Coordinates of C-alpha atoms in Angstrom, one line a residue:
M1 CA -13.3 -42.8 -89.4
V2 CA -15.5 -45.0 -91.6
I3 CA -15.8 -48.7 -90.6
S4 CA -16.4 -51.1 -93.4
P5 CA -18.8 -54.1 -93.0
D6 CA -15.9 -56.5 -93.4
M7 CA -14.0 -54.7 -90.6
E8 CA -17.2 -54.7 -88.4
M9 CA -17.4 -58.5 -88.7
A10 CA -13.6 -59.1 -88.4
W11 CA -13.1 -57.9 -84.9
E12 CA -15.0 -60.8 -83.3
R13 CA -12.5 -63.2 -85.0
Y14 CA -9.5 -61.5 -83.4
L15 CA -11.2 -60.9 -80.0
P16 CA -13.6 -63.9 -79.5
T17 CA -16.1 -63.8 -76.7
D18 CA -14.9 -67.2 -75.4
R19 CA -11.3 -66.1 -75.3
L20 CA -9.1 -66.6 -72.2
R21 CA -9.3 -63.6 -70.0
W22 CA -6.4 -62.1 -68.0
T23 CA -6.2 -60.0 -64.8
R24 CA -6.0 -56.3 -65.3
C25 CA -2.7 -55.6 -63.5
R26 CA 1.0 -55.2 -64.1
N27 CA 1.8 -58.9 -63.6
S28 CA -1.2 -60.1 -65.5
C29 CA -2.3 -63.7 -64.9
P30 CA -4.8 -65.9 -66.7
I31 CA -8.3 -66.1 -65.2
W32 CA -9.4 -69.7 -65.0
P33 CA -12.9 -70.2 -66.3
S34 CA -13.5 -72.5 -63.3
D35 CA -11.4 -74.1 -60.6
P36 CA -10.4 -77.7 -61.3
D37 CA -12.6 -80.1 -59.3
L38 CA -10.5 -81.8 -56.6
T39 CA -12.9 -84.8 -56.5
I40 CA -12.3 -85.5 -60.1
I41 CA -8.5 -85.0 -59.8
K42 CA -8.6 -87.6 -56.9
K43 CA -10.6 -90.0 -59.0
L44 CA -8.3 -89.7 -62.0
A45 CA -5.1 -90.0 -59.8
A46 CA -6.5 -93.0 -58.0
S47 CA -7.3 -94.8 -61.3
L48 CA -3.8 -94.0 -62.6
L49 CA -2.0 -95.2 -59.4
T50 CA -3.7 -98.6 -59.1
E51 CA -0.5 -100.4 -60.1
T52 CA 1.7 -98.5 -57.6
P53 CA 3.2 -100.8 -55.0
G54 CA 2.5 -100.0 -51.4
L55 CA -0.8 -98.2 -51.9
P56 CA -3.4 -100.8 -50.9
D57 CA -6.2 -98.3 -50.1
L58 CA -6.5 -95.6 -52.7
S59 CA -9.7 -94.3 -51.1
S60 CA -7.3 -92.7 -48.6
L61 CA -5.5 -90.8 -51.4
Q62 CA -5.4 -87.0 -50.7
V63 CA -5.1 -84.1 -53.1
K64 CA -3.8 -80.8 -52.0
F65 CA -3.3 -77.6 -54.0
L66 CA 0.4 -76.9 -54.2
A67 CA 1.2 -74.0 -56.6
D68 CA -0.4 -71.7 -59.2
G69 CA 1.6 -70.5 -62.1
A70 CA 0.9 -68.6 -65.4
R71 CA 0.1 -71.8 -67.2
H72 CA -0.8 -74.5 -64.6
K73 CA -2.3 -75.3 -61.3
V74 CA -0.2 -78.0 -59.5
Y75 CA -1.6 -80.4 -57.0
E76 CA 0.3 -82.6 -54.5
L77 CA -0.8 -86.2 -54.0
S78 CA -0.3 -87.8 -50.6
H79 CA -1.2 -91.1 -48.8
P80 CA -1.1 -91.8 -45.1
S81 CA 0.8 -95.1 -45.6
A82 CA 3.3 -94.2 -48.4
Y83 CA 5.1 -91.4 -50.1
I84 CA 3.7 -90.6 -53.6
P85 CA 6.4 -89.2 -55.8
Y86 CA 4.0 -87.6 -58.3
L87 CA 2.4 -84.3 -59.0
F88 CA -0.9 -83.7 -60.8
R89 CA -0.8 -80.6 -63.1
V90 CA -3.8 -79.0 -64.7
A91 CA -3.2 -76.8 -67.8
I92 CA -5.0 -73.6 -68.7
P93 CA -5.9 -73.6 -72.4
L94 CA -3.2 -71.3 -73.7
D95 CA -2.2 -73.5 -76.6
P96 CA -4.6 -76.4 -76.6
Y97 CA -3.2 -79.8 -77.4
Y98 CA 0.2 -78.7 -78.8
K99 CA 1.8 -77.5 -75.6
M100 CA 0.9 -80.5 -73.4
E101 CA 1.5 -83.1 -76.1
S102 CA 4.9 -81.6 -77.0
E103 CA 6.1 -81.2 -73.4
M104 CA 5.3 -84.9 -72.6
A105 CA 7.1 -86.1 -75.8
T106 CA 10.1 -83.8 -75.1
L107 CA 10.5 -85.2 -71.6
A108 CA 10.2 -88.7 -72.9
A109 CA 12.8 -88.1 -75.6
I110 CA 15.3 -86.6 -73.2
R111 CA 14.9 -89.5 -70.8
R112 CA 15.3 -92.0 -73.6
Y113 CA 18.4 -90.6 -75.2
T114 CA 20.2 -88.8 -72.4
S115 CA 21.0 -88.9 -68.7
I116 CA 19.7 -85.4 -68.1
P117 CA 17.4 -85.6 -65.1
V118 CA 13.9 -84.4 -66.1
P119 CA 10.5 -85.3 -64.7
R120 CA 9.1 -88.6 -65.9
P121 CA 5.7 -88.3 -67.5
I122 CA 3.2 -91.0 -66.2
S123 CA -0.1 -90.2 -67.9
W124 CA -1.6 -87.2 -69.6
S125 CA -4.6 -85.9 -71.5
S126 CA -3.8 -83.4 -74.4
S127 CA -7.5 -82.6 -74.8
A128 CA -9.9 -80.7 -72.5
D129 CA -12.6 -83.1 -73.7
N130 CA -12.6 -85.1 -70.5
E131 CA -14.3 -85.3 -67.1
L132 CA -12.1 -82.6 -65.6
G133 CA -12.7 -80.2 -68.5
Y134 CA -9.0 -79.3 -68.7
E135 CA -5.8 -80.8 -70.1
W136 CA -3.8 -82.5 -67.4
C137 CA -0.8 -84.6 -66.7
L138 CA 0.6 -86.8 -63.9
V139 CA 4.3 -86.4 -63.7
E140 CA 7.1 -87.7 -61.5
R141 CA 8.0 -85.2 -58.7
V142 CA 11.6 -84.2 -58.9
P143 CA 13.1 -84.2 -55.4
G144 CA 14.9 -81.1 -54.1
V145 CA 14.5 -77.4 -54.1
E146 CA 15.0 -74.6 -56.7
L147 CA 18.6 -73.6 -57.1
R148 CA 17.4 -70.0 -56.4
E149 CA 16.6 -71.0 -52.8
V150 CA 20.1 -72.1 -51.9
W151 CA 22.4 -70.3 -54.3
R152 CA 23.5 -67.6 -51.8
K153 CA 24.5 -70.0 -49.1
M154 CA 26.2 -72.6 -51.4
P155 CA 30.0 -73.1 -50.9
W156 CA 32.0 -72.0 -54.0
D157 CA 33.2 -75.5 -54.7
K158 CA 29.5 -76.7 -54.9
K159 CA 28.7 -73.9 -57.4
L160 CA 31.6 -75.1 -59.5
E161 CA 30.1 -78.7 -59.4
V162 CA 26.7 -77.4 -60.5
V163 CA 28.3 -75.6 -63.4
D164 CA 30.2 -78.8 -64.4
Q165 CA 26.9 -80.8 -64.2
M166 CA 25.2 -78.2 -66.4
A167 CA 28.0 -78.4 -69.0
E168 CA 27.6 -82.2 -69.1
F169 CA 23.9 -81.8 -69.6
M170 CA 24.3 -79.3 -72.4
V171 CA 26.7 -81.5 -74.2
Q172 CA 24.0 -84.2 -74.2
L173 CA 21.2 -81.8 -75.1
W174 CA 23.2 -80.5 -78.1
G175 CA 24.6 -83.8 -79.1
P176 CA 23.8 -86.1 -82.0
A177 CA 21.2 -88.2 -80.1
L178 CA 18.8 -85.2 -80.0
R179 CA 19.4 -83.8 -83.5
F180 CA 16.6 -83.3 -85.9
S181 CA 16.1 -82.3 -89.6
K182 CA 13.4 -79.7 -89.0
I183 CA 12.7 -76.7 -86.8
G184 CA 9.7 -77.2 -84.6
S185 CA 8.7 -79.0 -81.4
V186 CA 9.0 -82.7 -80.5
Y187 CA 5.9 -84.9 -80.6
F188 CA 5.2 -88.6 -80.4
D189 CA 5.0 -90.5 -83.6
R190 CA 1.6 -92.0 -82.7
P191 CA 0.6 -95.2 -84.5
G192 CA -2.3 -95.2 -86.9
G193 CA -1.2 -92.1 -88.8
N194 CA -3.0 -89.7 -86.5
K195 CA -2.4 -86.1 -87.5
L196 CA -1.2 -83.7 -84.9
G197 CA -4.1 -81.9 -83.3
E198 CA -6.5 -84.8 -83.8
H199 CA -6.9 -86.1 -80.3
S200 CA -6.4 -89.8 -80.0
R201 CA -9.3 -91.9 -78.7
E202 CA -7.6 -95.3 -78.7
T203 CA -7.1 -95.3 -75.0
E204 CA -9.7 -95.6 -72.3
G205 CA -10.6 -92.3 -70.6
H206 CA -9.0 -90.2 -73.4
F207 CA -5.6 -90.2 -71.9
T208 CA -2.2 -91.5 -72.8
T209 CA 0.2 -93.5 -70.6
I210 CA 4.0 -93.5 -70.8
A211 CA 3.8 -97.3 -71.0
A212 CA 2.1 -97.0 -74.3
A213 CA 4.2 -94.1 -75.5
S214 CA 7.4 -95.9 -74.7
Q215 CA 6.8 -98.0 -77.8
W216 CA 6.5 -94.9 -80.1
G217 CA 9.1 -92.9 -81.9
F218 CA 9.3 -89.1 -82.2
N219 CA 8.9 -86.5 -84.9
I220 CA 9.0 -82.7 -85.3
G221 CA 5.7 -80.9 -85.6
P222 CA 4.3 -77.3 -85.1
S223 CA 6.4 -75.0 -83.0
V224 CA 5.3 -74.5 -79.4
D225 CA 6.8 -71.0 -79.2
Q226 CA 4.9 -68.3 -77.4
A227 CA 5.6 -66.0 -80.3
F228 CA 2.8 -67.9 -82.0
F229 CA 0.2 -68.1 -79.2
S230 CA 0.8 -65.3 -76.7
D231 CA -1.9 -62.7 -76.3
R232 CA -4.1 -62.6 -79.4
R233 CA -1.6 -64.4 -81.6
R234 CA -3.4 -67.7 -81.2
Y235 CA -6.3 -66.4 -83.2
L236 CA -4.3 -65.3 -86.2
D237 CA -3.7 -67.2 -89.4
Q238 CA -0.1 -68.4 -89.2
D239 CA 2.4 -71.1 -90.2
R240 CA 3.8 -72.8 -87.1
G241 CA 5.9 -75.3 -89.0
P242 CA 7.7 -77.5 -88.9
Y243 CA 10.2 -75.7 -91.0
K244 CA 13.0 -77.0 -93.2
T245 CA 15.1 -73.8 -92.8
F246 CA 15.5 -70.9 -90.4
H247 CA 14.5 -68.7 -93.3
D248 CA 11.0 -70.2 -93.2
Y249 CA 10.9 -69.9 -89.4
A250 CA 11.9 -66.3 -89.4
K251 CA 9.5 -65.5 -92.2
A252 CA 6.7 -67.0 -90.1
L253 CA 7.7 -64.9 -87.2
V254 CA 7.6 -61.7 -89.3
H255 CA 4.2 -62.7 -90.6
V256 CA 2.6 -63.3 -87.3
E257 CA 4.0 -60.1 -85.8
M258 CA 2.8 -58.1 -88.7
E259 CA -0.7 -59.6 -88.5
Y260 CA -0.7 -58.9 -84.8
F261 CA -0.4 -55.2 -85.5
K262 CA -2.7 -55.1 -88.4
T263 CA -5.5 -56.8 -86.5
A264 CA -4.8 -54.6 -83.5
R265 CA -5.6 -51.6 -85.8
T266 CA -8.8 -53.3 -86.9
L267 CA -9.8 -53.8 -83.3
V268 CA -9.1 -50.2 -82.3
M269 CA -11.0 -48.9 -85.3
S270 CA -13.9 -51.1 -84.1
K271 CA -14.1 -49.4 -80.7
P272 CA -17.8 -48.6 -80.9
E273 CA -18.8 -52.2 -81.6
I274 CA -16.5 -53.6 -79.0
T275 CA -17.5 -51.3 -76.2
N276 CA -21.1 -52.0 -77.1
A277 CA -20.4 -55.8 -76.9
Y278 CA -18.6 -55.4 -73.6
P279 CA -20.5 -52.7 -71.7
D280 CA -19.0 -53.7 -68.3
D281 CA -15.4 -53.5 -69.5
D282 CA -13.4 -50.3 -69.5
W283 CA -12.0 -49.5 -73.0
D284 CA -8.6 -48.5 -71.8
S285 CA -8.3 -52.0 -70.1
I286 CA -9.5 -53.7 -73.3
A287 CA -6.9 -51.8 -75.4
M288 CA -4.1 -52.5 -73.0
Y289 CA -4.7 -56.1 -72.0
D290 CA -6.7 -57.6 -74.8
I291 CA -5.7 -55.6 -77.9
G292 CA -2.2 -54.4 -77.1
L293 CA -2.6 -51.1 -79.0
D294 CA -4.7 -48.0 -78.5
E295 CA -5.6 -44.9 -80.5
D296 CA -2.4 -43.1 -79.6
D297 CA -0.3 -46.0 -80.9
L298 CA -2.1 -45.7 -84.3
E299 CA -0.1 -42.5 -84.9
E300 CA 3.0 -44.7 -85.4
Y301 CA 1.1 -47.4 -87.4
D302 CA 2.5 -46.4 -90.8
D303 CA 6.0 -46.2 -89.4
I304 CA 5.6 -49.7 -87.9
M305 CA 4.4 -51.1 -91.2
A306 CA 7.3 -49.5 -93.0
M307 CA 9.7 -51.0 -90.4
F308 CA 8.1 -54.4 -91.1
Q309 CA 8.8 -54.0 -94.8
A310 CA 12.4 -53.1 -94.0
Y311 CA 12.7 -56.3 -92.1
I312 CA 11.1 -58.3 -94.9
D313 CA 13.5 -56.8 -97.4
L314 CA 16.5 -57.7 -95.2
L315 CA 15.3 -61.2 -94.2
P316 CA 16.7 -63.1 -97.3
T317 CA 20.1 -61.6 -96.6
V318 CA 20.2 -62.4 -92.9
F319 CA 18.5 -65.8 -93.4
P320 CA 19.2 -67.1 -96.9
E321 CA 16.4 -69.2 -98.4
K322 CA 18.8 -71.9 -99.4
E323 CA 21.0 -72.7 -96.4
E324 CA 24.3 -74.6 -96.5
E325 CA 23.6 -78.2 -95.6
G326 CA 26.2 -80.8 -94.7
P327 CA 25.9 -84.5 -95.3
D328 CA 24.0 -84.8 -92.0
M329 CA 20.5 -83.4 -92.4
A330 CA 19.9 -83.7 -88.6
R331 CA 21.3 -80.2 -87.9
F332 CA 18.8 -78.7 -85.4
S333 CA 19.2 -79.1 -81.6
L334 CA 16.7 -79.1 -78.8
H335 CA 16.5 -75.8 -77.0
H336 CA 15.4 -75.1 -73.5
C337 CA 14.4 -71.4 -73.6
D338 CA 14.5 -70.7 -69.8
L339 CA 17.4 -72.2 -67.8
R340 CA 17.0 -69.9 -64.8
Y341 CA 17.7 -70.7 -61.1
T342 CA 14.0 -71.6 -60.7
N343 CA 14.1 -74.3 -63.3
V344 CA 17.2 -76.1 -61.9
I345 CA 16.4 -78.4 -59.0
V346 CA 19.1 -79.4 -56.5
D347 CA 19.5 -81.5 -53.4
P348 CA 19.4 -79.0 -50.5
E349 CA 22.1 -81.0 -48.6
T350 CA 24.6 -82.0 -51.4
Y351 CA 23.6 -79.4 -54.0
K352 CA 23.7 -82.0 -56.7
V353 CA 21.4 -81.2 -59.6
T354 CA 18.4 -83.5 -59.4
G355 CA 16.3 -82.1 -62.2
I356 CA 15.8 -79.7 -65.0
I357 CA 12.1 -78.6 -65.3
D358 CA 9.9 -76.4 -67.5
W359 CA 10.4 -77.9 -71.0
E360 CA 6.9 -76.9 -72.2
Q361 CA 8.1 -74.4 -74.9
S362 CA 11.1 -76.3 -76.2
I363 CA 11.9 -76.1 -79.9
T364 CA 14.6 -77.4 -82.2
V365 CA 16.9 -74.7 -83.6
P366 CA 20.3 -74.2 -85.2
E367 CA 23.5 -74.2 -83.2
W368 CA 24.0 -70.4 -83.3
Y369 CA 20.6 -70.0 -81.7
T370 CA 20.8 -72.5 -78.8
R371 CA 24.5 -72.7 -77.8
D372 CA 24.8 -70.3 -74.9
Y373 CA 25.4 -70.4 -71.1
P374 CA 22.5 -71.3 -68.9
D375 CA 20.5 -68.2 -68.1
F376 CA 21.6 -68.1 -64.5
L377 CA 25.3 -67.8 -65.7
Q378 CA 24.6 -65.0 -68.1
G379 CA 25.3 -61.4 -67.2
D380 CA 27.5 -58.4 -67.7
D381 CA 31.1 -58.2 -66.7
P382 CA 32.1 -56.6 -63.3
Y383 CA 32.2 -52.8 -63.1
D384 CA 35.8 -52.9 -62.1
G385 CA 38.6 -55.1 -60.7
D386 CA 37.1 -54.9 -57.2
G387 CA 34.3 -57.3 -58.0
H388 CA 35.7 -59.9 -55.6
R389 CA 34.7 -57.7 -52.6
T390 CA 32.3 -59.7 -50.5
P391 CA 29.1 -57.8 -49.6
D392 CA 28.4 -57.3 -45.9
T393 CA 25.0 -58.8 -46.4
Y394 CA 22.7 -60.1 -49.2
D395 CA 19.6 -59.3 -47.2
S396 CA 18.0 -56.3 -48.8
D397 CA 16.2 -55.5 -45.6
D398 CA 19.5 -55.1 -43.7
E399 CA 20.7 -51.5 -43.3
R400 CA 24.2 -52.6 -44.4
Y401 CA 22.9 -53.9 -47.8
N402 CA 24.6 -52.2 -50.7
A403 CA 22.9 -53.1 -54.1
V404 CA 25.9 -51.9 -56.1
V405 CA 28.4 -54.1 -54.2
V406 CA 26.0 -57.1 -54.4
D407 CA 25.5 -56.6 -58.2
N408 CA 29.2 -56.3 -58.8
R409 CA 30.0 -59.4 -56.8
D410 CA 27.3 -61.3 -58.7
R411 CA 28.8 -60.1 -62.0
W412 CA 32.2 -61.2 -60.8
D413 CA 31.0 -64.6 -59.8
E414 CA 29.1 -65.2 -63.0
R415 CA 32.2 -64.3 -65.0
L416 CA 34.3 -66.8 -63.1
L417 CA 31.6 -69.5 -63.5
R418 CA 31.3 -68.9 -67.2
A419 CA 35.1 -69.5 -67.4
R420 CA 34.6 -72.7 -65.5
F421 CA 31.8 -73.7 -67.9
D422 CA 34.1 -73.1 -70.8
K423 CA 36.8 -75.2 -69.2
K424 CA 34.5 -78.1 -68.6
M425 CA 33.1 -77.9 -72.1
E426 CA 36.7 -78.1 -73.4
E427 CA 37.3 -81.1 -71.2
L428 CA 34.2 -82.7 -72.8
G429 CA 35.6 -82.2 -76.3
W430 CA 33.7 -79.0 -77.1
K431 CA 36.5 -76.4 -77.1
D432 CA 34.9 -74.1 -79.6
W433 CA 31.3 -74.7 -78.4
K434 CA 30.3 -71.0 -78.5
R435 CA 31.4 -69.7 -81.9
Y436 CA 29.6 -66.4 -82.5
S437 CA 30.3 -64.8 -85.8
Y438 CA 29.2 -61.4 -87.3
E439 CA 26.5 -63.3 -89.2
D440 CA 25.2 -65.0 -86.0
K441 CA 25.1 -61.6 -84.3
A442 CA 23.2 -60.1 -87.2
K443 CA 20.7 -62.9 -86.9
S444 CA 20.2 -62.3 -83.2
S445 CA 19.9 -58.6 -83.7
F446 CA 17.3 -59.2 -86.4
L447 CA 15.2 -61.3 -84.1
Q448 CA 15.5 -58.9 -81.2
G449 CA 14.3 -56.0 -83.3
L450 CA 11.4 -58.0 -84.5
S451 CA 10.3 -58.6 -80.9
D452 CA 10.7 -54.9 -80.2
M453 CA 8.5 -53.7 -83.1
A454 CA 6.1 -51.8 -80.9
D455 CA 9.0 -49.4 -80.2
V456 CA 10.0 -48.1 -83.7
G457 CA 13.2 -46.6 -82.4
R458 CA 14.5 -49.8 -80.9
A459 CA 13.4 -51.8 -84.0
K460 CA 15.3 -49.4 -86.2
F461 CA 18.4 -49.7 -84.0
H462 CA 18.5 -53.5 -84.2
L463 CA 17.8 -53.4 -88.0
E464 CA 20.8 -51.0 -88.5
Q465 CA 23.0 -53.1 -86.2
A466 CA 22.1 -56.2 -88.3
R467 CA 23.0 -54.4 -91.5
Q468 CA 26.4 -53.2 -90.0
L469 CA 27.2 -56.7 -88.8
L470 CA 26.5 -58.1 -92.2
A471 CA 28.7 -55.4 -93.8
S472 CA 31.5 -56.4 -91.4
T473 CA 31.1 -60.0 -92.4
T474 CA 31.6 -59.0 -96.1
Q475 CA 34.5 -56.8 -95.2
A476 CA 36.2 -59.6 -93.1
K477 CA 35.8 -62.1 -96.0
E478 CA 37.3 -59.6 -98.4
N479 CA 40.2 -58.9 -96.1
S480 CA 40.8 -62.6 -95.7
G481 CA 41.0 -63.0 -99.5
R482 CA 43.4 -60.1 -99.8
E483 CA 45.6 -61.5 -97.1
E484 CA 45.7 -64.8 -98.9
S485 CA 46.7 -63.1 -102.1
G486 CA 49.4 -61.1 -100.4
H487 CA 47.7 -57.7 -100.3
D488 CA 48.0 -55.4 -97.3
V489 CA 44.9 -54.9 -95.1
D490 CA 44.3 -51.5 -93.4
D491 CA 45.1 -51.6 -89.7
D492 CA 41.8 -50.0 -88.8
V493 CA 39.7 -52.7 -90.6
Q494 CA 40.2 -56.0 -88.8
G495 CA 38.1 -59.1 -89.2
G496 CA 38.0 -59.5 -85.4
C497 CA 36.7 -56.0 -84.6
S498 CA 33.1 -55.4 -83.7
P499 CA 31.4 -52.8 -85.8
K500 CA 30.8 -49.5 -84.0
V501 CA 27.2 -48.3 -83.7
A502 CA 26.9 -44.6 -83.1
S503 CA 25.6 -44.0 -79.6
E504 CA 23.2 -41.3 -80.8
D505 CA 21.5 -43.9 -83.0
K506 CA 20.7 -46.1 -79.9
P507 CA 17.3 -45.3 -78.5
S508 CA 17.0 -44.1 -74.9
G509 CA 16.1 -46.6 -72.2
S510 CA 17.6 -49.6 -74.1
G511 CA 19.3 -51.1 -71.1
S512 CA 18.1 -54.6 -72.3
D513 CA 20.6 -54.3 -75.1
S514 CA 23.4 -54.9 -72.6
A515 CA 23.8 -58.5 -73.7
I516 CA 24.4 -57.5 -77.3
A517 CA 26.8 -54.8 -76.2
A518 CA 28.6 -57.3 -74.0
D519 CA 28.9 -59.7 -76.9
D520 CA 30.3 -56.9 -79.0
Q521 CA 32.9 -56.3 -76.4
D522 CA 33.8 -60.0 -76.4
L523 CA 34.5 -59.8 -80.1
D524 CA 36.5 -56.6 -79.7
N525 CA 38.6 -58.2 -76.9
G526 CA 39.2 -61.5 -78.6
K527 CA 36.2 -63.1 -77.0
D528 CA 37.0 -64.5 -73.6
D529 CA 40.6 -63.6 -73.0
G530 CA 41.5 -60.1 -74.1
G531 CA 38.9 -58.3 -72.0
R532 CA 39.8 -59.5 -68.5
S533 CA 41.7 -57.4 -66.1
E534 CA 44.8 -58.9 -64.5
V535 CA 42.9 -59.2 -61.2
L536 CA 40.1 -61.1 -62.9
E537 CA 42.6 -63.4 -64.7
K538 CA 44.2 -64.4 -61.4
A539 CA 40.8 -64.9 -59.9
I540 CA 39.6 -67.2 -62.7
A541 CA 42.8 -69.3 -62.3
K542 CA 42.3 -69.5 -58.6
A543 CA 38.5 -70.2 -58.8
D544 CA 39.2 -73.4 -60.7
G545 CA 40.4 -74.7 -57.3
S546 CA 38.9 -73.6 -54.0
G547 CA 37.4 -70.4 -55.2
S548 CA 38.8 -68.5 -52.2
F549 CA 40.3 -65.1 -52.8

């Protein structure tokens, strides 16, 4: 294979020598260039806490490593004479400036306009150009434990209370106070006309305090979505917004994914130069962890590019360039992309929700995209009507443990809790909160296929599903028009039926499509009511009370 001079130069752009490295293992983690200096953290924290009542001797301040995640190192602050309710977080440079700046602004906006309990930001530096050498933030410590730690032992009535609280929070998150006119992420509207990405120097020590930021407004800027900065994507030319329409956002997603595969091909074709530049690195590891594509994958390269073109051709139909707009231009809601058990903090005694954490990749999106149950309530329906059977044990090390029984009971409980969530939303005035049309399902299928582009079979399946859903939309509208004009509609073509996708068209190993399949079943069964067994119906009615069976 002939390598052109342009290609020979290009690979360094897409695989820079100063890039962030990752461990070569299944659960890959970023490799920190250096460990944050505890002495500097203590110095910074002490300077930030000078106004804190009850801390007369900050020389006694102690800093202790608490946790290490994929994006941060977290340090606990303590003092012998007082409790310090703050954590010091140091960020690895995954998405310099934007991720830190947007997260702090998002937390501040939520605290200003809602009663949703989120950590209070105190001070932060959105630039690594400081004494520590990393971006950092000092945030309020949310009291409590992860919901995951106590979920199994919580009484049923307490689980219902948690679900009610989450519904109340979602109503606020999706409400008019946090509506925006563009798709992107939330940032502070800093004074002086500073452009996003130009680090502010107006404060001493190159950091921002919440006291100063409390006087600022908010605006929408570039999207802090990992689709734009994960793996090598941060080195690609891309449009991160903000976007006026979802058409523009989806177009940017298609572009960055297409560039990811094109540049991967360039890198694989530059194997001799890369192996020469990194003699200590194994090529297979470079291909897997740094490039994401190897020589074998190139055999499907033309098919992948053809599939991208098919998605590009369908994009204007799924996401029209000119969207319908109402009188209120603020039509995009803030979206938390990861409401799992681990990001919901509760009091270990009362089980009241004390905080929602991990807002660092929040973006503003349309209603159809964001309105869904919290992640910990999502799941498939029970296998059968015996889902209320209580497992002998939830301890996987116990010989009595039965994974099937546990999974079925979890599915049963999740279905009951989703019904409770629906009921609470209706009480709050959001009866039709989760409207999910054929068009919405087509949009979701399109986006899912785009993220699965490395598997041409799966990408093709989602593309065909999107097409069929759009066809069903057209058919349903035609049927509606015929009914209004007095014409008969064939019994086998109903606006409320889900389109059937031939099972042989579905690629093997696509168990992750269960959510789409479940939504199809919901439409087939009249959404929430028609698909329940009599046993489940009675259980839902009963669960609104004590939850005992």
